[in-house]
Amino acid sequence: MVRMIKLFGWPTPNVQKITILLEELNLPYEICPVNLDRGDQLRPEFLDISPNNKVPAIVHNGRAIFESGTILFYLAEEFGEFLPTKSGERCSVLQWLFFQVACIGPYFGQSYHFRRNAPEPVPYAIARYQREANRLCGVFSAQLNKGTYIAGETYSIADIAAYPWMTLLDRVGVDVSAYPSLARWLSTIEARDGVRRGMRAMSDHVRHGPMTPESWDIMYGDAQFRRFQASGVGS
Ligand SMILES: N[C@@H](CCC(=O)N[C@@H](CS)C(=O)NCC(=O)O)C(=O)O
């Protein structure tokens, strides 16, 4: 019997990776919303589960796991799908999974931030992260010239990790028409039922309208540091 998985999240690309995998695996799960605009991610009870104050996190069989790449790896291992067992193929999936969490996520995230959320325009940062987002799409697209999926002919957690971020190309300064293999891959992935369900899973919680000054402070301002100042860590 599958014990219910608790998913702590908010409708963001890193959380959509997990809802896609859960839907693809047809697993029952309970969504525990962590309202990032309100600062739920900074509450002590959430920090016990996710010490870096970020979503996603899961709790399964009494074990708390944070970092989206680790959660994808754990669920694929635990339920025996979307991660090959043979060492060479497995390594190929893991390298593209790590490429997503180490490169695509952070650089796309910064490109998005400086284009949409920075308090003042910083042309160097906008150009720097836009160029890097484009360079990474070049790497991804070149790999997709060699196979249907990012790690070859088998759909895997590496595709699942990349997809939600690749739906944001226009917001990070990338014109998808410059990357035909990436455009072809996007259509292949978005046609999957599990992907569609996973992308919609938290749509009831999407914020409509701009960020308020209070939520900006929570996400990017002093609120991120108060707990360290209060405990004396890092002072
Ligand atoms: N490396 C982390 C990144 C997670 C992350 O950046 N989550 C964002 C939303 S996409 C978040 O929770 N931000 C809240 C905050 O920074 O306070 C992962 O892949 O899980």
mmCIF file of C-alpha atoms and ligand atoms in Angstrom:
data_model
loop_
_atom_site.group_PDB
_atom_site.id
_atom_site.type_symbol
_atom_site.label_atom_id
_atom_site.label_comp_id
_atom_site.label_asym_id
_atom_site.label_seq_id
_atom_site.Cartn_x
_atom_site.Cartn_y
_atom_site.Cartn_z
ATOM 1 C CA MET A 1 0.000 0.000 0.000
ATOM 2 C CA VAL A 2 1.282 3.479 -0.911
ATOM 3 C CA ARG A 3 1.422 5.781 2.094
ATOM 4 C CA MET A 4 0.021 9.234 1.280
ATOM 5 C CA ILE A 5 2.709 11.669 0.146
ATOM 6 C CA LYS A 6 2.439 15.191 1.518
ATOM 7 C CA LEU A 7 3.640 17.824 -0.938
ATOM 8 C CA PHE A 8 4.478 21.256 0.429
ATOM 9 C CA GLY A 9 4.298 23.728 -2.423
ATOM 10 C CA TRP A 10 3.052 26.771 -4.258
ATOM 11 C CA PRO A 11 2.407 27.134 -8.009
ATOM 12 C CA THR A 12 6.022 27.626 -9.132
ATOM 13 C CA PRO A 13 8.116 25.731 -11.708
ATOM 14 C CA ASN A 14 10.124 23.848 -9.078
ATOM 15 C CA VAL A 15 6.892 22.561 -7.524
ATOM 16 C CA GLN A 16 5.341 21.751 -10.910
ATOM 17 C CA LYS A 17 8.214 19.311 -11.492
ATOM 18 C CA ILE A 18 6.955 17.303 -8.526
ATOM 19 C CA THR A 19 3.239 17.495 -9.331
ATOM 20 C CA ILE A 20 4.042 16.301 -12.869
ATOM 21 C CA LEU A 21 5.946 13.283 -11.557
ATOM 22 C CA LEU A 22 3.249 12.461 -8.985
ATOM 23 C CA GLU A 23 0.600 12.649 -11.714
ATOM 24 C CA GLU A 24 2.701 10.590 -14.122
ATOM 25 C CA LEU A 25 3.076 7.955 -11.399
ATOM 26 C CA ASN A 26 -0.658 8.133 -10.600
ATOM 27 C CA LEU A 27 0.146 8.424 -6.912
ATOM 28 C CA PRO A 28 -2.244 9.797 -4.297
ATOM 29 C CA TYR A 29 -0.865 12.946 -2.681
ATOM 30 C CA GLU A 30 -1.995 15.710 -0.404
ATOM 31 C CA ILE A 31 -1.053 19.280 -1.305
ATOM 32 C CA CYS A 32 -0.100 21.414 1.691
ATOM 33 C CA PRO A 33 0.002 24.992 0.345
ATOM 34 C CA VAL A 34 2.969 27.111 1.471
ATOM 35 C CA ASN A 35 1.939 30.661 0.622
ATOM 36 C CA LEU A 36 5.200 32.316 -0.458
ATOM 37 C CA ASP A 37 3.589 35.771 -0.671
ATOM 38 C CA ARG A 38 2.525 35.534 2.959
ATOM 39 C CA GLY A 39 5.852 34.120 4.197
ATOM 40 C CA ASP A 40 4.712 30.597 5.142
ATOM 41 C CA GLN A 41 8.123 29.348 3.950
ATOM 42 C CA LEU A 42 9.771 31.174 6.857
ATOM 43 C CA ARG A 43 7.659 29.567 9.574
ATOM 44 C CA PRO A 44 9.585 27.320 12.000
ATOM 45 C CA GLU A 45 7.380 24.292 11.293
ATOM 46 C CA PHE A 46 8.129 24.532 7.559
ATOM 47 C CA LEU A 47 11.856 25.115 8.198
ATOM 48 C CA ASP A 48 11.931 21.780 10.054
ATOM 49 C CA ILE A 49 10.961 20.170 6.719
ATOM 50 C CA SER A 50 12.817 22.495 4.344
ATOM 51 C CA PRO A 51 15.686 24.332 6.085
ATOM 52 C CA ASN A 52 16.483 26.491 3.003
ATOM 53 C CA ASN A 53 12.961 28.026 3.200
ATOM 54 C CA LYS A 54 12.070 26.943 -0.326
ATOM 55 C CA VAL A 55 9.392 24.823 -1.943
ATOM 56 C CA PRO A 56 8.996 22.052 -2.953
ATOM 57 C CA ALA A 57 9.370 19.645 -0.057
ATOM 58 C CA ILE A 58 7.678 16.329 0.622
ATOM 59 C CA VAL A 59 7.034 14.108 3.603
ATOM 60 C CA HIS A 60 6.722 10.395 2.893
ATOM 61 C CA ASN A 61 6.902 7.495 5.360
ATOM 62 C CA GLY A 62 7.993 9.947 8.070
ATOM 63 C CA ARG A 63 10.922 11.257 5.982
ATOM 64 C CA ALA A 64 11.102 14.936 5.005
ATOM 65 C CA ILE A 65 12.875 15.716 1.726
ATOM 66 C CA PHE A 66 13.672 19.118 0.197
ATOM 67 C CA GLU A 67 15.378 20.137 -3.116
ATOM 68 C CA SER A 68 13.334 19.335 -6.205
ATOM 69 C CA GLY A 69 16.058 17.220 -7.848
ATOM 70 C CA THR A 70 16.331 15.002 -4.785
ATOM 71 C CA ILE A 71 12.554 14.642 -4.556
ATOM 72 C CA LEU A 72 12.375 13.580 -8.223
ATOM 73 C CA PHE A 73 15.210 11.099 -7.658
ATOM 74 C CA TYR A 74 13.585 9.722 -4.478
ATOM 75 C CA LEU A 75 10.138 9.233 -6.040
ATOM 76 C CA ALA A 76 11.561 7.689 -9.231
ATOM 77 C CA GLU A 77 13.636 5.270 -7.141
ATOM 78 C CA GLU A 78 10.868 4.484 -4.690
ATOM 79 C CA PHE A 79 8.231 3.814 -7.364
ATOM 80 C CA GLY A 80 10.554 2.391 -10.035
ATOM 81 C CA GLU A 81 9.802 4.619 -13.018
ATOM 82 C CA PHE A 82 11.380 7.403 -15.097
ATOM 83 C CA LEU A 83 14.964 6.638 -13.937
ATOM 84 C CA PRO A 84 16.758 3.759 -15.675
ATOM 85 C CA THR A 85 18.559 1.212 -13.514
ATOM 86 C CA LYS A 86 21.431 0.456 -15.941
ATOM 87 C CA SER A 87 24.415 2.548 -14.944
ATOM 88 C CA GLY A 88 25.161 4.301 -18.275
ATOM 89 C CA GLU A 89 21.562 5.326 -18.980
ATOM 90 C CA ARG A 90 21.019 6.257 -15.357
ATOM 91 C CA CYS A 91 24.075 8.510 -15.444
ATOM 92 C CA SER A 92 22.814 10.173 -18.576
ATOM 93 C CA VAL A 93 19.468 10.995 -16.892
ATOM 94 C CA LEU A 94 21.204 12.217 -13.743
ATOM 95 C CA GLN A 95 23.580 14.513 -15.613
ATOM 96 C CA TRP A 96 20.695 16.276 -17.372
ATOM 97 C CA LEU A 97 18.753 16.390 -14.103
ATOM 98 C CA PHE A 98 21.743 18.047 -12.398
ATOM 99 C CA PHE A 99 22.143 20.382 -15.390
ATOM 100 C CA GLN A 100 18.576 21.534 -14.809
ATOM 101 C CA VAL A 101 18.880 22.086 -11.061
ATOM 102 C CA ALA A 102 22.370 23.620 -11.191
ATOM 103 C CA CYS A 103 22.091 25.702 -14.372
ATOM 104 C CA ILE A 104 18.671 26.102 -15.976
ATOM 105 C CA GLY A 105 16.771 26.782 -12.727
ATOM 106 C CA PRO A 106 19.179 29.306 -11.195
ATOM 107 C CA TYR A 107 20.034 31.215 -14.412
ATOM 108 C CA PHE A 108 16.453 31.332 -15.676
ATOM 109 C CA GLY A 109 15.446 32.396 -12.160
ATOM 110 C CA GLN A 110 17.892 35.311 -12.182
ATOM 111 C CA SER A 111 16.894 36.325 -15.705
ATOM 112 C CA TYR A 112 13.245 36.368 -14.635
ATOM 113 C CA HIS A 113 14.088 38.292 -11.461
ATOM 114 C CA PHE A 114 16.077 41.069 -13.147
ATOM 115 C CA ARG A 115 13.517 41.436 -15.949
ATOM 116 C CA ARG A 116 10.412 41.479 -13.724
ATOM 117 C CA ASN A 117 11.100 41.817 -10.014
ATOM 118 C CA ALA A 118 14.248 43.928 -9.506
ATOM 119 C CA PRO A 119 13.481 47.219 -7.707
ATOM 120 C CA GLU A 120 15.422 49.153 -10.364
ATOM 121 C CA PRO A 121 16.595 48.232 -13.895
ATOM 122 C CA VAL A 122 20.112 46.781 -13.958
ATOM 123 C CA PRO A 123 20.994 46.508 -17.676
ATOM 124 C CA TYR A 124 24.182 44.485 -17.114
ATOM 125 C CA ALA A 125 22.323 41.852 -15.028
ATOM 126 C CA ILE A 126 19.427 41.679 -17.522
ATOM 127 C CA ALA A 127 21.835 41.135 -20.425
ATOM 128 C CA ARG A 128 24.087 38.734 -18.507
ATOM 129 C CA TYR A 129 21.268 36.377 -17.448
ATOM 130 C CA GLN A 130 19.416 36.629 -20.753
ATOM 131 C CA ARG A 131 22.596 35.615 -22.589
ATOM 132 C CA GLU A 132 23.219 32.764 -20.189
ATOM 133 C CA ALA A 133 19.575 31.559 -20.495
ATOM 134 C CA ASN A 134 20.055 31.537 -24.274
ATOM 135 C CA ARG A 135 23.378 29.723 -24.004
ATOM 136 C CA LEU A 136 21.780 27.032 -21.834
ATOM 137 C CA CYS A 137 18.931 26.643 -24.337
ATOM 138 C CA GLY A 138 21.590 26.170 -27.006
ATOM 139 C CA VAL A 139 23.154 23.345 -24.965
ATOM 140 C CA PHE A 140 19.746 21.744 -24.308
ATOM 141 C CA SER A 141 18.629 22.065 -27.926
ATOM 142 C CA ALA A 142 21.895 20.630 -29.293
ATOM 143 C CA GLN A 143 21.390 17.568 -27.079
ATOM 144 C CA LEU A 144 17.810 17.257 -28.356
ATOM 145 C CA ASN A 145 19.144 17.049 -31.922
ATOM 146 C CA LYS A 146 20.403 13.594 -30.896
ATOM 147 C CA GLY A 147 17.214 12.069 -29.478
ATOM 148 C CA THR A 148 13.534 12.453 -28.693
ATOM 149 C CA TYR A 149 14.105 13.177 -24.996
ATOM 150 C CA ILE A 150 16.871 15.012 -23.176
ATOM 151 C CA ALA A 151 18.656 11.822 -22.078
ATOM 152 C CA GLY A 152 17.995 9.780 -25.236
ATOM 153 C CA GLU A 153 14.949 7.812 -26.358
ATOM 154 C CA THR A 154 13.356 7.361 -22.930
ATOM 155 C CA TYR A 155 11.210 9.937 -21.125
ATOM 156 C CA SER A 156 12.665 10.514 -17.656
ATOM 157 C CA ILE A 157 12.831 12.732 -14.586
ATOM 158 C CA ALA A 158 15.346 14.888 -16.505
ATOM 159 C CA ASP A 159 12.573 15.883 -18.964
ATOM 160 C CA ILE A 160 10.148 16.410 -16.082
ATOM 161 C CA ALA A 161 12.632 18.689 -14.274
ATOM 162 C CA ALA A 162 13.227 20.881 -17.311
ATOM 163 C CA TYR A 163 9.694 21.210 -18.677
ATOM 164 C CA PRO A 164 8.090 23.739 -16.265
ATOM 165 C CA TRP A 165 11.085 26.090 -16.668
ATOM 166 C CA MET A 166 11.046 25.739 -20.452
ATOM 167 C CA THR A 167 7.428 26.967 -20.515
ATOM 168 C CA LEU A 168 8.761 30.348 -19.299
ATOM 169 C CA LEU A 169 11.147 31.069 -22.185
ATOM 170 C CA ASP A 170 9.519 34.350 -23.216
ATOM 171 C CA ARG A 171 9.802 35.623 -19.629
ATOM 172 C CA VAL A 172 13.537 34.929 -19.443
ATOM 173 C CA GLY A 173 14.391 36.531 -22.767
ATOM 174 C CA VAL A 174 14.559 33.438 -24.996
ATOM 175 C CA ASP A 175 12.868 33.256 -28.410
ATOM 176 C CA VAL A 176 12.015 29.578 -28.833
ATOM 177 C CA SER A 177 11.974 29.844 -32.638
ATOM 178 C CA ALA A 178 15.778 30.054 -32.460
ATOM 179 C CA TYR A 179 15.835 26.515 -30.987
ATOM 180 C CA PRO A 180 13.758 24.164 -33.203
ATOM 181 C CA SER A 181 14.670 20.945 -31.347
ATOM 182 C CA LEU A 182 13.647 22.538 -28.070
ATOM 183 C CA ALA A 183 10.325 23.662 -29.636
ATOM 184 C CA ARG A 184 9.720 20.105 -30.897
ATOM 185 C CA TRP A 185 10.521 18.654 -27.436
ATOM 186 C CA LEU A 186 8.151 21.158 -25.743
ATOM 187 C CA SER A 187 5.268 19.954 -27.943
ATOM 188 C CA THR A 188 6.088 16.301 -27.204
ATOM 189 C CA ILE A 189 6.177 16.825 -23.444
ATOM 190 C CA GLU A 190 3.122 19.073 -23.193
ATOM 191 C CA ALA A 191 1.010 16.467 -25.030
ATOM 192 C CA ARG A 192 1.317 14.087 -22.049
ATOM 193 C CA ASP A 193 -1.773 13.871 -19.797
ATOM 194 C CA GLY A 194 0.314 13.597 -16.632
ATOM 195 C CA VAL A 195 2.206 16.748 -17.563
ATOM 196 C CA ARG A 196 -1.011 18.670 -18.162
ATOM 197 C CA ARG A 197 -2.470 17.518 -14.857
ATOM 198 C CA GLY A 198 0.769 18.268 -13.007
ATOM 199 C CA MET A 199 1.033 21.789 -14.446
ATOM 200 C CA ARG A 200 -2.538 22.561 -13.310
ATOM 201 C CA ALA A 201 -2.380 20.879 -9.912
ATOM 202 C CA MET A 202 -1.930 24.073 -7.908
ATOM 203 C CA SER A 203 -3.586 26.535 -10.288
ATOM 204 C CA ASP A 204 -6.194 27.520 -7.665
ATOM 205 C CA HIS A 205 -3.387 29.222 -5.744
ATOM 206 C CA VAL A 206 -1.873 31.345 -8.547
ATOM 207 C CA ARG A 207 -1.484 35.017 -7.577
ATOM 208 C CA HIS A 208 -3.390 37.346 -9.902
ATOM 209 C CA GLY A 209 -1.842 40.783 -10.174
ATOM 210 C CA PRO A 210 1.548 42.146 -9.179
ATOM 211 C CA MET A 211 3.566 41.334 -6.083
ATOM 212 C CA THR A 212 2.876 43.602 -3.114
ATOM 213 C CA PRO A 213 5.745 45.420 -1.313
ATOM 214 C CA GLU A 214 5.166 43.045 1.651
ATOM 215 C CA SER A 215 5.571 39.930 -0.481
ATOM 216 C CA TRP A 216 8.622 41.457 -2.226
ATOM 217 C CA ASP A 217 10.218 41.943 1.214
ATOM 218 C CA ILE A 218 9.436 38.324 2.104
ATOM 219 C CA MET A 219 10.914 36.892 -1.107
ATOM 220 C CA TYR A 220 13.871 39.208 -1.725
ATOM 221 C CA GLY A 221 14.302 41.564 1.222
ATOM 222 C CA ASP A 222 15.221 41.604 4.886
ATOM 223 C CA ALA A 223 12.593 38.991 5.823
ATOM 224 C CA GLN A 224 14.912 36.320 4.368
ATOM 225 C CA PHE A 225 17.545 37.166 7.013
ATOM 226 C CA ARG A 226 15.608 37.898 10.182
ATOM 227 C CA ARG A 227 15.729 34.354 11.517
ATOM 228 C CA PHE A 228 19.553 34.370 11.341
ATOM 229 C CA GLN A 229 19.810 37.764 13.007
ATOM 230 C CA ALA A 230 17.450 36.609 15.766
ATOM 231 C CA SER A 231 19.497 33.449 16.432
ATOM 232 C CA GLY A 232 22.912 35.141 16.060
ATOM 233 C CA VAL A 233 23.875 32.770 13.196
ATOM 234 C CA GLY A 234 25.940 34.564 10.548
ATOM 235 C CA SER A 235 26.344 37.739 12.587
HETATM 236 N N1 LIG B 1 17.059 24.477 -5.518
HETATM 237 C C1 LIG B 1 15.689 24.522 -5.060
HETATM 238 C C2 LIG B 1 15.083 25.843 -5.471
HETATM 239 C C3 LIG B 1 13.672 25.985 -4.941
HETATM 240 C C4 LIG B 1 13.174 27.414 -5.057
HETATM 241 O O1 LIG B 1 13.905 28.343 -5.469
HETATM 242 N N2 LIG B 1 11.897 27.611 -4.674
HETATM 243 C C5 LIG B 1 11.314 28.930 -4.693
HETATM 244 C C6 LIG B 1 10.044 28.898 -5.517
HETATM 245 S S1 LIG B 1 10.374 28.295 -7.177
HETATM 246 C C7 LIG B 1 10.943 29.324 -3.272
HETATM 247 O O2 LIG B 1 10.474 28.491 -2.509
HETATM 248 N N3 LIG B 1 11.145 30.588 -2.885
HETATM 249 C C8 LIG B 1 10.759 31.057 -1.604
HETATM 250 C C9 LIG B 1 11.810 31.918 -0.933
HETATM 251 O O3 LIG B 1 12.907 32.070 -1.505
HETATM 252 O O4 LIG B 1 11.539 32.412 0.150
HETATM 253 C C10 LIG B 1 14.907 23.345 -5.653
HETATM 254 O O5 LIG B 1 15.202 22.981 -6.795
HETATM 255 O O6 LIG B 1 14.029 22.805 -4.966
#
